[in-house]
Amino acid sequence: MAEPKAKKKQFTRKKKVIFDRVRFTVPEIFGEDEEFDLPTMRQMPLGIERTMRTEPDKFFAWVIEHSTDEEAEAIDSLVGDESMIFMDAWKKASGPASGKSKR
């Protein structure tokens, strides 16, 4: 007699994740008046962080999912080193990583 198949364990969140948001500008690219309102980088899902280098589309899909159409267009318009300037501004607005001092 064959052994019964093991049931796949299902993990279900008890409640939906609500992301804290940060507001920031990137004056070097968009000026002082254009403000982004995105989830804090500190709450980026681990699966997104884990695959950023190998599957960057997942990261950008997550960003676009949590942005307005105008913000998405602005992000999509970044060229060359502008993406790093944008990421640095977002990271700075998000504050220190968990467990790190603000000093």
Tab-separated table of C-alpha atoms in Angstrom:
chain	number	residue	atom	x	y	z
A	1	MET	CA	0.000	0.000	0.000
A	2	ALA	CA	1.382	3.412	-0.982
A	3	GLU	CA	1.936	6.045	1.658
A	4	PRO	CA	-0.489	8.967	1.554
A	5	LYS	CA	0.879	12.164	0.018
A	6	ALA	CA	1.974	14.723	2.567
A	7	LYS	CA	-0.253	17.778	2.624
A	8	LYS	CA	1.372	20.993	1.466
A	9	LYS	CA	1.561	23.395	4.346
A	10	GLN	CA	-0.166	26.691	3.581
A	11	PHE	CA	0.858	29.902	5.294
A	12	THR	CA	-1.758	32.613	5.352
A	13	ARG	CA	-1.251	36.096	6.758
A	14	LYS	CA	-3.641	37.039	9.530
A	15	LYS	CA	-3.954	40.578	8.227
A	16	LYS	CA	-2.963	42.585	5.178
A	17	VAL	CA	0.368	44.426	5.271
A	18	ILE	CA	-0.087	48.180	5.427
A	19	PHE	CA	3.044	49.954	4.298
A	20	ASP	CA	4.274	53.113	5.995
A	21	ARG	CA	4.855	55.771	3.375
A	22	VAL	CA	7.535	58.392	2.941
A	23	ARG	CA	7.461	61.639	0.996
A	24	PHE	CA	10.565	62.912	-0.709
A	25	THR	CA	11.806	65.038	-3.569
A	26	VAL	CA	14.655	64.519	-5.988
A	27	PRO	CA	15.565	68.153	-6.722
A	28	GLU	CA	18.583	67.246	-8.858
A	29	ILE	CA	16.242	65.641	-11.398
A	30	PHE	CA	12.655	66.836	-10.898
A	31	GLY	CA	12.962	70.047	-8.885
A	32	GLU	CA	11.794	70.918	-5.376
A	33	ASP	CA	8.040	70.832	-6.068
A	34	GLU	CA	7.726	67.284	-7.439
A	35	GLU	CA	7.161	65.027	-4.440
A	36	PHE	CA	7.092	61.225	-4.436
A	37	ASP	CA	4.943	59.334	-1.930
A	38	LEU	CA	6.143	55.710	-1.781
A	39	PRO	CA	6.297	52.907	0.780
A	40	THR	CA	9.291	53.107	3.049
A	41	MET	CA	12.185	51.003	1.806
A	42	ARG	CA	12.438	49.488	5.290
A	43	GLN	CA	9.217	47.561	4.652
A	44	MET	CA	10.156	46.198	1.248
A	45	PRO	CA	9.169	42.517	1.216
A	46	LEU	CA	12.069	40.154	1.752
A	47	GLY	CA	11.235	38.307	-1.479
A	48	ILE	CA	11.693	41.549	-3.431
A	49	GLU	CA	14.995	42.356	-1.706
A	50	ARG	CA	16.225	38.801	-2.214
A	51	THR	CA	15.652	38.870	-5.986
A	52	MET	CA	16.536	42.505	-6.808
A	53	ARG	CA	19.771	41.616	-8.603
A	54	THR	CA	18.536	38.521	-10.422
A	55	GLU	CA	14.950	39.572	-11.128
A	56	PRO	CA	14.780	43.395	-11.106
A	57	ASP	CA	11.335	43.300	-12.730
A	58	LYS	CA	9.859	42.133	-9.415
A	59	PHE	CA	11.274	45.204	-7.672
A	60	PHE	CA	9.956	47.597	-10.308
A	61	ALA	CA	6.551	45.884	-10.337
A	62	TRP	CA	6.360	46.382	-6.545
A	63	VAL	CA	7.314	50.062	-6.871
A	64	ILE	CA	4.776	50.665	-9.644
A	65	GLU	CA	2.065	48.831	-7.678
A	66	HIS	CA	2.528	51.336	-4.842
A	67	SER	CA	2.873	54.522	-6.898
A	68	THR	CA	0.606	56.813	-8.882
A	69	ASP	CA	0.655	56.793	-12.683
A	70	GLU	CA	2.546	60.101	-12.628
A	71	GLU	CA	5.158	58.758	-10.215
A	72	ALA	CA	5.533	55.613	-12.319
A	73	GLU	CA	6.099	57.702	-15.464
A	74	ALA	CA	8.698	59.818	-13.663
A	75	ILE	CA	10.504	56.706	-12.399
A	76	ASP	CA	10.378	55.142	-15.870
A	77	SER	CA	11.951	58.295	-17.335
A	78	LEU	CA	15.145	57.960	-15.257
A	79	VAL	CA	18.323	57.398	-17.260
A	80	GLY	CA	21.855	56.399	-16.292
A	81	ASP	CA	22.985	57.565	-12.864
A	82	GLU	CA	19.614	59.218	-12.208
A	83	SER	CA	18.268	55.915	-10.928
A	84	MET	CA	20.933	55.850	-8.209
A	85	ILE	CA	20.169	59.475	-7.269
A	86	PHE	CA	16.483	58.547	-7.008
A	87	MET	CA	17.186	55.425	-4.936
A	88	ASP	CA	19.485	57.385	-2.600
A	89	ALA	CA	16.773	60.023	-2.014
A	90	TRP	CA	14.189	57.307	-1.315
A	91	LYS	CA	16.566	55.460	0.999
A	92	LYS	CA	17.395	58.660	2.902
A	93	ALA	CA	13.689	59.478	3.308
A	94	SER	CA	13.051	55.939	4.577
A	95	GLY	CA	15.407	56.453	7.502
A	96	PRO	CA	17.894	54.016	9.009
A	97	ALA	CA	17.438	50.284	8.614
A	98	SER	CA	15.788	48.478	11.511
A	99	GLY	CA	18.105	48.145	14.483
A	100	LYS	CA	20.465	50.911	13.331
A	101	SER	CA	20.979	54.127	15.186
A	102	LYS	CA	20.184	57.503	13.595
A	103	ARG	CA	23.564	58.808	14.742
